[in-house]
């Protein structure tokens, strides 16, 4: 079997055995949810409900406020307790709709089944927009925008990102095993929306069961093909995926559509299927709850807005007092300062780690070893760029290509001095972008 890949990258230990054989469970309807109006790249949604209103599961509670924005829906049936500011997982306070459940048990979304053959590409994109679908791999870019390339961008290929290269996470893997028909149908919907004839499904070779199952479902389709990729991080990054499968290079500062490609991850494609076929908005998502700091690791289908502390309690609780909780994977996730924050659309995992793993207490000076340069998949010089950022030399950081960094964290992972390189670079990217907007 020929394994496709890209140059450089790292090979962190996978730790997927904790949940890779755990079937997806439905999380019970929570007593309350806190649904942020800002869960995506772009402008936050505008609230259209107020204190005291009754809302139904699946009802719009926040409207898109611009081209790059997203609709927000109630994830449970209940009463709006307030629309106010609460702690966001990203560490700041932001406006959320607090809903208290008024129905016991599992209420259903009103389904609106559609005939796909009667839908145009524009119809499909409009449905996706109204369903509030964003990229569920973590970036949370509004999907309807991604599926609306400008006229001068000719798209000829769609790639389904089934790599899930972050250690510990198994949501996409389980979905490919448990819902292959939905995934394949979702790909066909996207192909119709884009008017293209060819799609690839990129899966790393540590997911052999998923490869076998998906191959079985596409055997009658000559325009959908599985590409088996070498298990390596960050194989799931869009630019690495496109290079490995198509040997096309997205230009510096460019997007996949610049080389004729659109990429979505597994969860996003499944959500597109549910929205287009059943009229179901994005009100829940699959999340991996894992790590040696949680008593019962699981893969759960969780309503958006459910508090992290409720999810952890459902999994038996933490295994001690000194547990670090991360939203996302260990390479690109963010450490949570509080468990009183909600699951959002971009939450792929809740990683709970004992304090003897993954924590660096002391940072040493750079020893010029070059390890970070040897693994950077974007061919950057991370230690130099991080130095410029730390010293607020943003022009120099920009000259050295800071905006091309994909923030994969490979540089920090291999640094023997434990320098938080990617954190410095993230700050530098923020400042460079802000300065560029002022010019």
Coordinates of C-alpha atoms in Angstrom, one line a residue, residues 236-381:
X236 CA -4.8 16.9 8.6
X237 CA -3.8 20.5 7.9
X238 CA -5.4 21.5 4.7
X239 CA -2.2 22.5 2.9
X240 CA -0.4 19.3 3.9
X241 CA -3.4 17.2 2.8
X242 CA -3.6 18.9 -0.6
X243 CA 0.2 18.5 -1.1
X244 CA 0.1 14.8 -0.1
X245 CA -2.9 13.8 -2.2
X246 CA -2.8 16.1 -5.3
X247 CA 0.9 17.4 -5.2
X248 CA -0.5 20.9 -5.4
X249 CA 1.0 23.7 -3.2
X250 CA -1.2 26.3 -1.8
X251 CA 0.7 29.6 -2.2
X252 CA 1.9 31.5 0.9
X253 CA -1.0 33.5 2.3
X254 CA -3.4 31.6 0.0
X255 CA -6.3 29.3 0.4
X256 CA -7.1 25.8 -0.9
X257 CA -9.4 27.3 -3.5
X258 CA -6.4 29.1 -5.0
X259 CA -5.3 25.6 -6.3
X260 CA -8.9 24.5 -7.1
X261 CA -9.6 22.5 -4.0
X262 CA -12.2 22.7 -1.1
X263 CA -11.5 20.7 2.1
X264 CA -13.9 19.8 4.9
X265 CA -13.6 17.4 7.8
X266 CA -15.8 14.4 8.6
X267 CA -18.0 16.0 11.2
X268 CA -18.7 19.0 8.9
X269 CA -19.7 16.7 6.0
X270 CA -22.0 14.7 8.4
X271 CA -23.7 18.0 9.5
X272 CA -24.1 19.1 5.9
X273 CA -25.9 15.8 5.2
X274 CA -28.3 16.2 8.2
X275 CA -29.1 19.8 7.3
X276 CA -29.7 19.2 3.6
X277 CA -31.5 15.8 3.8
X278 CA -33.4 16.3 7.1
X279 CA -33.4 20.0 7.7
X280 CA -31.5 19.6 11.0
X281 CA -29.4 22.6 12.1
X282 CA -26.1 22.3 13.8
X283 CA -27.2 22.0 17.5
X284 CA -25.0 19.1 18.6
X285 CA -21.6 17.5 17.8
X286 CA -19.5 14.5 18.6
X287 CA -16.8 15.1 21.2
X288 CA -14.1 12.8 22.5
X289 CA -13.7 12.9 26.3
X290 CA -10.4 11.3 27.1
X291 CA -7.1 11.2 28.8
X292 CA -5.8 9.6 32.0
X293 CA -7.4 12.3 34.1
X294 CA -11.0 11.2 33.3
X295 CA -12.6 8.1 34.8
X296 CA -14.6 6.9 31.8
X297 CA -13.2 8.1 28.4
X298 CA -16.1 8.3 25.9
X299 CA -17.2 9.6 22.5
X300 CA -20.3 11.6 23.1
X301 CA -22.9 13.4 20.9
X302 CA -23.4 16.5 23.0
X303 CA -25.8 19.5 22.6
X304 CA -24.0 22.8 21.9
X305 CA -23.9 24.9 25.1
X306 CA -23.6 22.0 27.6
X307 CA -21.2 22.9 30.3
X308 CA -17.9 21.1 30.3
X309 CA -18.3 20.3 34.0
X310 CA -21.6 18.4 33.3
X311 CA -19.8 16.4 30.5
X312 CA -17.0 15.5 32.9
X313 CA -19.5 14.5 35.6
X314 CA -21.3 12.2 33.1
X315 CA -18.0 10.5 32.4
X316 CA -17.5 9.6 36.0
X317 CA -15.5 12.7 37.0
X318 CA -11.8 13.5 37.1
X319 CA -9.3 11.1 38.6
X320 CA -7.7 13.6 41.0
X321 CA -7.4 17.2 42.0
X322 CA -4.4 18.1 39.8
X323 CA -5.9 17.5 36.3
X324 CA -5.2 19.8 33.3
X325 CA -8.3 20.1 31.1
X326 CA -7.8 21.0 27.5
X327 CA -10.4 21.8 24.9
X328 CA -9.3 20.1 21.7
X329 CA -6.2 18.0 21.2
X330 CA -2.8 18.3 22.9
X331 CA -1.1 19.9 19.9
X332 CA -3.5 22.7 19.1
X333 CA -6.0 22.7 22.0
X334 CA -6.5 25.4 24.6
X335 CA -6.1 24.8 28.4
X336 CA -9.4 25.7 30.2
X337 CA -9.2 28.0 33.2
X338 CA -12.7 26.9 34.3
X339 CA -15.0 24.0 33.7
X340 CA -18.0 26.4 33.8
X341 CA -17.7 27.0 30.0
X342 CA -19.8 25.5 27.2
X343 CA -19.2 23.0 24.5
X344 CA -19.1 25.0 21.3
X345 CA -19.3 24.1 17.6
X346 CA -15.5 23.9 17.4
X347 CA -15.0 21.6 20.3
X348 CA -13.6 18.3 19.0
X349 CA -12.4 17.0 22.4
X350 CA -12.1 17.5 26.1
X351 CA -8.7 16.2 27.1
X352 CA -8.0 15.6 30.8
X353 CA -4.4 14.9 31.8
X354 CA -2.8 14.2 35.1
X355 CA -0.2 16.8 36.1
X356 CA 2.7 14.5 35.4
X357 CA 2.2 14.6 31.7
X358 CA 2.5 17.3 29.2
X359 CA 3.4 20.1 31.6
X360 CA 6.6 22.1 31.3
X361 CA 7.7 23.9 34.4
X362 CA 10.9 25.4 33.3
X363 CA 11.9 27.1 30.0
X364 CA 15.6 27.2 29.0
X365 CA 17.4 29.5 26.5
X366 CA 17.4 28.5 22.9
X367 CA 20.4 26.3 22.1
X368 CA 20.2 26.8 18.3
X369 CA 19.7 23.1 17.7
X370 CA 17.5 23.7 14.7
X371 CA 14.9 21.0 15.7
X372 CA 12.0 23.4 15.1
X373 CA 13.3 24.2 11.6
X374 CA 13.6 20.5 10.7
X375 CA 10.0 19.7 11.6
X376 CA 8.1 22.9 10.4
X377 CA 5.8 21.7 7.6
X378 CA 5.6 25.3 6.3
X379 CA 9.5 25.6 6.0
X380 CA 9.7 28.5 8.4
X381 CA 12.3 29.3 11.1

